[in-house]
XYZ file of C-alpha atoms in Angstrom:
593
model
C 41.573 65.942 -104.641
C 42.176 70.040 -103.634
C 39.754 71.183 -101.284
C 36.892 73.409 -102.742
C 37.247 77.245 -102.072
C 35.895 78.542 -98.854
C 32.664 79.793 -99.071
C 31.122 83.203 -96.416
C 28.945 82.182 -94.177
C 25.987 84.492 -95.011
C 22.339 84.364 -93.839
C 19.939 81.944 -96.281
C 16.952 84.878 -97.929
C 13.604 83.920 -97.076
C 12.614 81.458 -99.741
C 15.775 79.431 -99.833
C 15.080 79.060 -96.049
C 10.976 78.034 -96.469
C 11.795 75.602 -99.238
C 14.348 73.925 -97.053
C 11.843 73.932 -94.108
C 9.663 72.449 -97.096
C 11.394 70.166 -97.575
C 10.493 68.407 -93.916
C 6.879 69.314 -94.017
C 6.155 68.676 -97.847
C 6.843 65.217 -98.484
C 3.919 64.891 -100.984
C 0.347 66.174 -101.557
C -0.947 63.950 -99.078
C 1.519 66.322 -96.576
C 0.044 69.506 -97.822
C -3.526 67.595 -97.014
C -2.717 66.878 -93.572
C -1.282 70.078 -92.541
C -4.424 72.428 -93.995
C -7.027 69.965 -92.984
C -4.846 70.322 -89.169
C -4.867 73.821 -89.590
C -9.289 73.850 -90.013
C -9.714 71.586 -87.628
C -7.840 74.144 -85.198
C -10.117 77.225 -86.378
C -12.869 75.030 -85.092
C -14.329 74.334 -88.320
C -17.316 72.411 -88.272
C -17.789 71.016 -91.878
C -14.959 70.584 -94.552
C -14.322 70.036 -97.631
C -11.858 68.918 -99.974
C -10.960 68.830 -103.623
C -8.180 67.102 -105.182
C -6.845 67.077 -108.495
C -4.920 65.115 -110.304
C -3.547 62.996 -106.910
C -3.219 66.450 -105.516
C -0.522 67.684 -107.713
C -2.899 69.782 -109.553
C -5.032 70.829 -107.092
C -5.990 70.879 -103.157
C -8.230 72.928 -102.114
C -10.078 72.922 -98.729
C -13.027 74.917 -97.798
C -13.941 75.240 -93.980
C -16.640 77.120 -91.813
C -14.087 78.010 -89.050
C -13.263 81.255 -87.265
C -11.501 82.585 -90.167
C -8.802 85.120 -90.844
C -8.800 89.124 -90.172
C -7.482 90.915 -93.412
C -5.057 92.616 -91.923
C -3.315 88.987 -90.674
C -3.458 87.261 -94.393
C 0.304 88.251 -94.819
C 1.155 87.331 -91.665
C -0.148 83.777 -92.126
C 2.254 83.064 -94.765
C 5.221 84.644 -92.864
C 7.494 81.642 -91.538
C 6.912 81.395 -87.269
C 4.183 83.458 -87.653
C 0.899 81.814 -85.361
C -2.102 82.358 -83.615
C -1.299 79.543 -81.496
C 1.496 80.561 -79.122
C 2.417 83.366 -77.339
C 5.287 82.681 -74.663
C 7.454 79.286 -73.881
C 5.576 77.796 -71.229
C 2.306 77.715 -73.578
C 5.195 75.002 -75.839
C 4.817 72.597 -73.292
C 0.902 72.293 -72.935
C 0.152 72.782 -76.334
C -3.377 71.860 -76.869
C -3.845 72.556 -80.883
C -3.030 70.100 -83.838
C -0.688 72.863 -85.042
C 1.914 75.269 -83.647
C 4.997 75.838 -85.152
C 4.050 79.138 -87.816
C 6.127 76.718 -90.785
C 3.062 75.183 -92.623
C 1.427 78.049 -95.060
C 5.354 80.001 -95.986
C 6.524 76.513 -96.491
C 3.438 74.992 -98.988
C 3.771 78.589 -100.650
C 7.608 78.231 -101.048
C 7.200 74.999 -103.051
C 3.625 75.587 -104.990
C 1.151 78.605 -106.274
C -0.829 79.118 -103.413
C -3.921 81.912 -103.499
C -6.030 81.886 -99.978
C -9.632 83.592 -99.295
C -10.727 84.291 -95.355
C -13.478 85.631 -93.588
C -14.036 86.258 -90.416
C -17.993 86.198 -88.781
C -19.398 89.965 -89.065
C -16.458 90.840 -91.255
C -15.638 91.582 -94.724
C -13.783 88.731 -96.709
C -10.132 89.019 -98.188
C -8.065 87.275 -100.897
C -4.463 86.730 -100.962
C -3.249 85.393 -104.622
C 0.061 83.828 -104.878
C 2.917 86.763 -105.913
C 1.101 89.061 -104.126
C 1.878 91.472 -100.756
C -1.492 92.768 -99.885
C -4.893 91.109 -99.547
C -7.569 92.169 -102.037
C -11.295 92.400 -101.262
C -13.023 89.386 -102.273
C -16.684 87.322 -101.672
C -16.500 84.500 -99.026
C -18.719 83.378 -96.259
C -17.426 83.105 -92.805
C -14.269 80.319 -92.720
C -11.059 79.926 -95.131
C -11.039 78.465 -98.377
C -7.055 77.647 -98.982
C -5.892 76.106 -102.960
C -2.688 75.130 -103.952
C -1.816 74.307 -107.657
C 1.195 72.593 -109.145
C 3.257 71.165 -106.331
C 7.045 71.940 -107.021
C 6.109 73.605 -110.052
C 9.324 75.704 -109.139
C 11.360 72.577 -107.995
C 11.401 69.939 -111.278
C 13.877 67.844 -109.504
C 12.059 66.890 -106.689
C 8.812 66.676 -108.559
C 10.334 63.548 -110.247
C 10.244 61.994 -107.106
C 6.315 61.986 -106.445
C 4.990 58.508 -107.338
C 1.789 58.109 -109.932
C -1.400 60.032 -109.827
C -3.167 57.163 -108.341
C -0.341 56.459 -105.737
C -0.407 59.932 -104.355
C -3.650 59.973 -104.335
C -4.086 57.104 -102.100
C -1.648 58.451 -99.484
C -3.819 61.530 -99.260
C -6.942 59.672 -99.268
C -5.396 57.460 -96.144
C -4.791 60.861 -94.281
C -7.809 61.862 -94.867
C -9.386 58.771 -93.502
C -7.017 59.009 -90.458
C -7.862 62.269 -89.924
C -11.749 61.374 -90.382
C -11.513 59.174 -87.270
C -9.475 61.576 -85.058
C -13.227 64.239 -85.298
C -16.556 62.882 -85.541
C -17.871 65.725 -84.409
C -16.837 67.274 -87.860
C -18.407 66.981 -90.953
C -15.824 66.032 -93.553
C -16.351 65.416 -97.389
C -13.597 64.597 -100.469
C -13.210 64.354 -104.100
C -11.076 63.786 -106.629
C -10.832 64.455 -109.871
C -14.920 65.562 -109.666
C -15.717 62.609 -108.162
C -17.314 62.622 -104.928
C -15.412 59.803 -102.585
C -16.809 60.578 -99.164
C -19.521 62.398 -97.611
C -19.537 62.537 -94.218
C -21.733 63.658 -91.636
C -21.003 65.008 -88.078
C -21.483 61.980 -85.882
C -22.930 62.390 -81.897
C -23.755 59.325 -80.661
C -21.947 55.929 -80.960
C -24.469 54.796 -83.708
C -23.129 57.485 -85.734
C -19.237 56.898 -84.931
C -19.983 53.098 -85.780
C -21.692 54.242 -89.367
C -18.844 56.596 -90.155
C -16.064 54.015 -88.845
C -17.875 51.256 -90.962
C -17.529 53.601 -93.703
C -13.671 53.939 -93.575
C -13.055 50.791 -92.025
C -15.586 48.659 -93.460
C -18.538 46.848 -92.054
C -16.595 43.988 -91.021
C -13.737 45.755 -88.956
C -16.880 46.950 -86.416
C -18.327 43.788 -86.952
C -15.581 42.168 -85.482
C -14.358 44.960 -82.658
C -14.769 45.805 -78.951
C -15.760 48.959 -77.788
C -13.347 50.206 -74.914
C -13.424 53.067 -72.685
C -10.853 53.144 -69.855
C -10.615 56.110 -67.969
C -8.144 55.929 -64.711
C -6.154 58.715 -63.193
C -6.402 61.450 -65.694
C -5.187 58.391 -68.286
C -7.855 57.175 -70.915
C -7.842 55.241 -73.700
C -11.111 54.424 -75.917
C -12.059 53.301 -79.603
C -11.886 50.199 -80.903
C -10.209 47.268 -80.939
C -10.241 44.203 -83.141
C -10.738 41.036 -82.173
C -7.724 38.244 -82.345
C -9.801 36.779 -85.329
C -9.823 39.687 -87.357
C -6.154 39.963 -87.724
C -4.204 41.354 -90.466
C -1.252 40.278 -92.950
C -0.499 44.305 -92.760
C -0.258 46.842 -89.773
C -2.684 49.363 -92.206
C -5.471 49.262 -89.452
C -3.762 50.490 -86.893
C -4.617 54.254 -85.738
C -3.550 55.651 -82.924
C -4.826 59.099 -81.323
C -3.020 60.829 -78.845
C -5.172 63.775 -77.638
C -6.727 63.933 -80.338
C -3.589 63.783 -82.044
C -3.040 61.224 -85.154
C 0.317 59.994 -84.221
C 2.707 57.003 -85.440
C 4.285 56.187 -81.947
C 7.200 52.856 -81.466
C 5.999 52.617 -78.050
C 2.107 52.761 -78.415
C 2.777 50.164 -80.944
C 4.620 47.754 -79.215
C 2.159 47.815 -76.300
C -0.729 46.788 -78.150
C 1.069 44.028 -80.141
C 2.226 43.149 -76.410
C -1.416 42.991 -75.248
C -2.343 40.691 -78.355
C 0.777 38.775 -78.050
C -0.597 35.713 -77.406
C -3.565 35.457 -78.539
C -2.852 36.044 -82.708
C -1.504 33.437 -84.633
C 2.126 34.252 -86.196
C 2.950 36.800 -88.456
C -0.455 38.440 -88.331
C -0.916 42.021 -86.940
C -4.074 43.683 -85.203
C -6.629 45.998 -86.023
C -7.656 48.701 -84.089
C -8.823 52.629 -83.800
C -7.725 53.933 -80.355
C -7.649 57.266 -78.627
C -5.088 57.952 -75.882
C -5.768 60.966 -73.877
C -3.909 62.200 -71.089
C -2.504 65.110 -68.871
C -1.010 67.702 -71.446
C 1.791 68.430 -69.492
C 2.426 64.613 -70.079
C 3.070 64.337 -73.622
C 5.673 66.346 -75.832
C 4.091 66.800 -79.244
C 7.335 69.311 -80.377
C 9.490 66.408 -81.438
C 8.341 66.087 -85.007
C 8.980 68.305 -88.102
C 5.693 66.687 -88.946
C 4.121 66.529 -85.903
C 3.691 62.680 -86.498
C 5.484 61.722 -83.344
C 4.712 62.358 -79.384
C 7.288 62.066 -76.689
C 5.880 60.600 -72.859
C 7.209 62.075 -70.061
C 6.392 58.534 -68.235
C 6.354 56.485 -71.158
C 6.599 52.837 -68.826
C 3.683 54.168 -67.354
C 1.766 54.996 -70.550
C 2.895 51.585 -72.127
C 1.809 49.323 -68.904
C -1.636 51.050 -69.179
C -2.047 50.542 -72.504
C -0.925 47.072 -72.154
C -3.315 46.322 -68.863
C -6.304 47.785 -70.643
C -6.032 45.833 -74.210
C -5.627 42.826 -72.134
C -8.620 43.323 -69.914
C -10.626 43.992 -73.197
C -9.610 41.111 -74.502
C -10.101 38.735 -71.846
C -13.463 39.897 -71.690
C -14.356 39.979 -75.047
C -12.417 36.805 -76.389
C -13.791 34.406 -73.349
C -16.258 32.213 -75.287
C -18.911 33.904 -75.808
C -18.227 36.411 -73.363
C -20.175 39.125 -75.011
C -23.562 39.585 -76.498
C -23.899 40.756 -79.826
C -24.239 44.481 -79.178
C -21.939 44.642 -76.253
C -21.213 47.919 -73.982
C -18.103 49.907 -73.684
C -15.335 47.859 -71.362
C -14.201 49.378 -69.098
C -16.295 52.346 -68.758
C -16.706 51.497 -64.815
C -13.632 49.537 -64.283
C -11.294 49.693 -61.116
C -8.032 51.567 -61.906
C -6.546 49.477 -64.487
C -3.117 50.618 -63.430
C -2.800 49.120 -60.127
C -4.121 46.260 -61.480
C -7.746 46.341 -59.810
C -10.075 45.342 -61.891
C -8.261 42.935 -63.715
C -10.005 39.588 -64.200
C -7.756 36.391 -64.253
C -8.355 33.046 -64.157
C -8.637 31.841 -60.351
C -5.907 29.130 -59.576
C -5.876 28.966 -56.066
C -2.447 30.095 -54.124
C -0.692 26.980 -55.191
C 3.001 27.905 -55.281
C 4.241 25.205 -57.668
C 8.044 24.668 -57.720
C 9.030 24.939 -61.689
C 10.169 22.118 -62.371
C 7.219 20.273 -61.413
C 4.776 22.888 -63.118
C 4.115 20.259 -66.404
C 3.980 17.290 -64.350
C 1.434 19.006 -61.734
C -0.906 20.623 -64.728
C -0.751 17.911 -67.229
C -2.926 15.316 -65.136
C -5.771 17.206 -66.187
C -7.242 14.076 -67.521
C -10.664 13.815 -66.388
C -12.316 16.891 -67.271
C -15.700 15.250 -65.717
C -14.242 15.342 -62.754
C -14.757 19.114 -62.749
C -18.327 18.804 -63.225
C -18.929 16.064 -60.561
C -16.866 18.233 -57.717
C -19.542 21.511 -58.750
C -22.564 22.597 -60.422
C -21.240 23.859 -63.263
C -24.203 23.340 -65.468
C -26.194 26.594 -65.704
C -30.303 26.701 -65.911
C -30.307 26.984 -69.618
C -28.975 27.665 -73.614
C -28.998 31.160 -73.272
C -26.521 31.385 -69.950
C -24.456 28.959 -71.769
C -23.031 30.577 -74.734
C -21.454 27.216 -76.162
C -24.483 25.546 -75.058
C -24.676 21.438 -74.611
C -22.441 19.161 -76.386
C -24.234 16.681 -78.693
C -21.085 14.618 -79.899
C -17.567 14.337 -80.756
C -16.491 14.123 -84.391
C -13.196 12.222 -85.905
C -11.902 12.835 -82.126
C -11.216 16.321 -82.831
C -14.248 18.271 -82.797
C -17.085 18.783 -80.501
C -20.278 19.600 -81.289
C -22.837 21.589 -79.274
C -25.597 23.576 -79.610
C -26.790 26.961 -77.860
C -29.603 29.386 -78.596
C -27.854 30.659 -81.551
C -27.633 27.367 -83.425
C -24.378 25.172 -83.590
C -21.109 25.312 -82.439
C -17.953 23.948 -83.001
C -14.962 23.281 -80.548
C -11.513 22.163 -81.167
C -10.845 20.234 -78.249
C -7.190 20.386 -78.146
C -6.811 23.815 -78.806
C -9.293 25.148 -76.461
C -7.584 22.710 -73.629
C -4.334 24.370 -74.297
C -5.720 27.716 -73.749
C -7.099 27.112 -70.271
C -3.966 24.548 -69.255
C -1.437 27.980 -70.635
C -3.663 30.032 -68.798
C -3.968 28.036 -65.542
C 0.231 27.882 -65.710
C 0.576 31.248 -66.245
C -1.304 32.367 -62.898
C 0.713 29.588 -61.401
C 4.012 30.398 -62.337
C 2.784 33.954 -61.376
C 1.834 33.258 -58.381
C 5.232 31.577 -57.926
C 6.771 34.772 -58.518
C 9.981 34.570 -61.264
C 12.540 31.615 -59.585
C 16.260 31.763 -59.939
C 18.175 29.271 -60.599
C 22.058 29.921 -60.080
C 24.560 29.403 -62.910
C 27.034 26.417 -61.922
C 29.689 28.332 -63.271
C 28.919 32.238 -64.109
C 28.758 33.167 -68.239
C 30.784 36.107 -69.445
C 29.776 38.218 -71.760
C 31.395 40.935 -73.744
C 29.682 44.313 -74.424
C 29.675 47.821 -75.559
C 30.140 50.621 -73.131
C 26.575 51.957 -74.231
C 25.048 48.464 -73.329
C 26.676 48.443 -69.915
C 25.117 52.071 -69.056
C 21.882 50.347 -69.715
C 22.779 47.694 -67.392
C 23.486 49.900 -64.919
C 20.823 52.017 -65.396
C 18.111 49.537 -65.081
C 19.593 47.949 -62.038
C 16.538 46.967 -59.719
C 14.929 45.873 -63.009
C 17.208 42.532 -63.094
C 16.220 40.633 -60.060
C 12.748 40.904 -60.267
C 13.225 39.301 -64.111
C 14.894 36.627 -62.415
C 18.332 37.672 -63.637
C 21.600 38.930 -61.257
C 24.083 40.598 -63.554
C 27.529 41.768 -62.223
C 29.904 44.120 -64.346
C 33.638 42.984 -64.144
C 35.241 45.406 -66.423
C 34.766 48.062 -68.877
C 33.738 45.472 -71.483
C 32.664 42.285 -70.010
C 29.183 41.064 -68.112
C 28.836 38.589 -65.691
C 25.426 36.205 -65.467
C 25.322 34.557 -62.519
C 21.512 33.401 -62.286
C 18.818 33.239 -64.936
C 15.047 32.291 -64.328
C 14.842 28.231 -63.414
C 12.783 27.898 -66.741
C 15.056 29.418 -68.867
C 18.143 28.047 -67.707
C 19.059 25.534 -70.510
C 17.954 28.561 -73.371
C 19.908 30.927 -75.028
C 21.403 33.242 -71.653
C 24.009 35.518 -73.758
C 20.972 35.994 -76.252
C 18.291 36.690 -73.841
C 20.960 39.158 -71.664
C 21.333 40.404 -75.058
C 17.841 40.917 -76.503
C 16.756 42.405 -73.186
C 19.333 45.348 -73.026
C 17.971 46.262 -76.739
C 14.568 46.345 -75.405
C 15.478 48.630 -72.847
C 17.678 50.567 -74.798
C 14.729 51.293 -77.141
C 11.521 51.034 -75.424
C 12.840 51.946 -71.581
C 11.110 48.319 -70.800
C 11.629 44.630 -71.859
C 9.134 41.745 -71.899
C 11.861 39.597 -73.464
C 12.084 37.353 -70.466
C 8.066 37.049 -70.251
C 7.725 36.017 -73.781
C 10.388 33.403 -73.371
C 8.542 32.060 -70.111
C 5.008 32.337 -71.977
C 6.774 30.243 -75.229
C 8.241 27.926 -72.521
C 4.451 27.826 -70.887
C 2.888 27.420 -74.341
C 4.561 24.459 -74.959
C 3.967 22.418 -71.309
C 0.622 23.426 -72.300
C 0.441 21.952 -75.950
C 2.044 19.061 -74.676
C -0.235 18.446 -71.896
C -3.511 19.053 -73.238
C -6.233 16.566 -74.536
C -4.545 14.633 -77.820
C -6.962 14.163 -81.016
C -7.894 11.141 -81.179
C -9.255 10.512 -77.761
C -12.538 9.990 -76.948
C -14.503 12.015 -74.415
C -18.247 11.540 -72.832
C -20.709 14.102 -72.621
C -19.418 15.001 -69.039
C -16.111 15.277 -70.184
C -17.789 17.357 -72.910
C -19.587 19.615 -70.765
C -16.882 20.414 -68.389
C -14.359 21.393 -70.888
C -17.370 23.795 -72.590
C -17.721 25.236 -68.834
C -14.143 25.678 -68.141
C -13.678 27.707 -71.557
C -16.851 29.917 -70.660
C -14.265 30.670 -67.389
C -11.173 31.356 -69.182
C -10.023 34.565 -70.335
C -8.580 34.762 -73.675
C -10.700 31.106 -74.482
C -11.570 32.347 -78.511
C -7.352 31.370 -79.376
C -4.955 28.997 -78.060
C -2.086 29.658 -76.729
C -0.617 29.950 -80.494
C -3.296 32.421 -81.331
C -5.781 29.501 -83.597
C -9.124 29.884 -83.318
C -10.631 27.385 -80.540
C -14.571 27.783 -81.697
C -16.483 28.687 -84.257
C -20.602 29.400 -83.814
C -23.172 28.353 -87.334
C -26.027 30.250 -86.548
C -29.403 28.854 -87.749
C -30.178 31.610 -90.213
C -26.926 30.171 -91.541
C -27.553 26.128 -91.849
C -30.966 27.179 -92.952
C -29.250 29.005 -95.910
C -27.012 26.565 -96.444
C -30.105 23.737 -97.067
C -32.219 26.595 -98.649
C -35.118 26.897 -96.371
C -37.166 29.433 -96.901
C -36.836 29.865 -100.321
């Protein structure tokens, strides 16, 4: 096939050159949404509002009460790197607004009829209509009022692409739910189609955050959260965050704010499912609303045409903090019943999470247990009364008991008790496996990760990106229990593994651990195969259904779940308890009635 004729190179005119840049910031209505509702939010609007047509297609059109637009600058708004928001390089690496690259307004205008009215306080107001040069006088309290009508009207082929009224709709309703949660200060109100879908107030206090967040997250989301607020170092991180039993099938409750910033980040992600990781059962995904703040110098935000992605200048530090804090909210909130029913902020006085201070773990002792003998030494824990002979473990009454007094044991499963609240219910087995895994994990901890040599070194053959890696990461190796030597260009040599993962998988662990590195700049491949391993020993050597226990024995395993972080799931993230409160039996039998 000939070659097609050379064409010049020649310089692209203006609106070939916006609708390509369109074509990375307007996705679909919803994008339009986002970037105009970024764009108030920087003029610090205090109260918005939004009207959509037709799933946006039609019509957006945001009014705001912000600072406004000077006359004489309505042109240069819609002029492509044009922006109020820089001035010189070094403001592009401490950029403090939601928008900053000049590409939003030229871009929307390039693909749709856009007409924009601005007023700035003490001034007169001015309209710019779509096909015009010059602003014309116009009425229009203090603020901007921006509309855009028929998206792509001027591109039909990539207007076949949007989805269904009620499809693009709901994408732009999500962002502006996402967006919702990133400014309570702000009032915020929608509709579509002249139906009013959300009102919402400015919120203060955390009464008012909780009413708007039950609002867009529903009742039973805050029902079901705990309130954090870490703040170590210049790093914070705050919100809420589900418990393990509200999990989801989906990850579509799961916002994350970096200075203020509604981001979709890998590595934020894949520390918080590493903080829940063993506490939800399989498959399932948290829920959560978090804000991440820290230094501005520490966080790119220019790596996004979208601005939907950050970049960490120290992002192992920003993931182990992130990790350490969702675990130290957890452990404190999924302890059986750990925390009252209108619990404060954890966290807000901790101990720097990131050297570990702070941290609360269950006490084992110092025992340094060789690893082989770590199921034979913690499965003989037979006779739980024996716990309750060797201490006063019983506290004065109900109320400093929050799974009270055992009353029974039912088809040598289940335990019975009752507290203040009314009655609860224990799986024996599973909440015996949670404090046996627990009590092995500090162990093996305290242990330190053993090495067991290889009898005879395994070879295996890699890429020459995968050996940089190895390389790279070096000192990382030993202190996972792992010495790696490189023999050639091509070929890896393992010549000791941790003792507990000796008869596993090696070449796949080696394996999954340089892809972990390679995307994350950290692995916790080797923990989660020693935490499986522990889960296990644990499972196996917990309390069987079937057998029958006393009231002591009863007692002492209540006790020892009151003491153990993490004591709501086992190990394999089931439930362990559940509480009946009166109100509810008394429902159930209709009393009152």
């Amino acid at each position: 096939m000939a070659d097609p004729a050379r064409r010049p190179i020649r310089e692209l005119s203006p609106e070939l050159s916006n609708q390509i840049a369109a074509g990375e910031v307007v996705e679909r209505p919803a994008s339009i949404v986002k970037e105009l509702l970024e764009n108030a939010l920087d003029s610090g609007a205090r109260h918005i509002e939004v009207t959509l047509e037709q799933g946006g297609v039609g019509l957006i059109r945001l009014r705001d009460d912000g600072r406004g637009i000077p006359a004489e600058e309505l042109p240069l708004a819609l002029r492509r790197h044009a922006t109020s928001k820089l001035s010189s390089s070094a403001e592009l690496m401490r950029i403090e607004s939601l928008g900053f690259r000049g590409e939003a307004l030229p871009s929307i205008a390039s693909v749709a009829r856009l007409d924009m009215v601005s007023a700035v306080p003490g001034g007169s107001a001015a309209q710019l209509v779509h096909g015009q040069l010059e602003p014309v006088p116009a009425a229009h309290p203090p603020g901007t009022s921006v509309t855009v009508r028929d998206l792509f009207y001027n591109l039909p082929a990539r207007r076949k692409f949007l989805r269904s009224e009620k499809t693009e709709y709901q994408h732009a309703d999500e962002v502006l739910r996402r967006l919702a949660l990133a400014r309570f200060d702000v009032a915020l109100s929608w509709s579509h189609n002249g139906r009013v879908v959300q009102q919402l107030p400015a919120a203060a206090d955390t009464a008012a955050r909780e009413r708007r967040l039950a609002r867009l997250c529903g009742q039973p989301f805050v029902d079901a959260t705990l309130r954090l607020d870490f703040d170590v170092g210049g790093y914070g991180l705050s919100g809420w965050t589900g418990l393990p039993t509200f999990s989801r099938a989906a990850s579509d409750m799961q916002h994350w704010y970096v200075n203020g910033r509604l981001v979709r980040d890998k590595l934020l992600t894949h520390a918080a499912r590493q903080a829940y990781r063993d506490v939800l059962y399989h498959g399932r995904q948290p829920a959560y609303v978090l804000y991440l703040s820290l230094p501005i110098e520490a966080v790119d935000v220019n790596v996004h045409p979208a601005k939907a992605e950050v970049r960490f200048r120290d992002s192992r530090t920003v993931h182990d903090f992130v990790v350490r804090c969702l675990r130290e909210a957890l452990g404190s909130g999924s302890r059986a019943g750990a925390l009252p029913a209108d619990p404060p902020a954890i966290g807000a006085s901790s101990a720097p999470v990131v050297a570990g201070a702070g941290l609360r773990l269950w006490d084992a002792g110092a025992a340094r247990l060789p690893t082989g003998q770590l199921a034979e030494q913690f499965a003989a824990y037979t006779d739980l009364a024996k716990g309750a002979a060797s201490a006063d473990t019983r506290l004065p009454d109900d109320e400093e008991q929050p799974l009270g007094r055992p009353l029974a044991q039912l088809m040598g499963v289940y335990i019975l008790a009752q507290n203040a609240r009314g009655l609860v219910l224990v799986d024996m087995h599973a909440a015996h496996e949670r404090i046996t895994y627990e009590r092995l994990r500090t162990a093996y901890a305290a242990g330190r990760v053993v090495a067991q040599p290889l009898l005879v070194p395994m070879t295996l053959h890699l890429g020459a990106a995968e050996l940089t890696i190895v390389e790279q990461y070096g000192d990382l190796w030993p202190q996972l229990g792992i010495d790696l030597a490189v023999l050639g260009p091509d070929t890896l040599a393992v010549r000791e593994v941790p003792a507990l993962l000796a008869g596993g998988d090696i070449g796949g662990l080696v394996r999954d651990v340089i892809a972990e590195l390679r995307e994350h700049g950290r692995s916790s491949r080797v923990q989660e195969h020693i935490d499986a391993l522990l889960s296990g020993m644990a499972c196996h050597g917990s309390v069987r259904a079937g057998r029958a226990l006393t009231l002591a024995e009863m007692d002492a395993l209540l006790r020892d779940m009151e003491r153990t972080e993490r004591s709501g799931q086992c190990s394999h993230g089931r439930p362990t308890w559940v509480e009946l409160p009166l109100a509810e039996l008394d429902r159930l039998f209709m009393r009152g009635r």
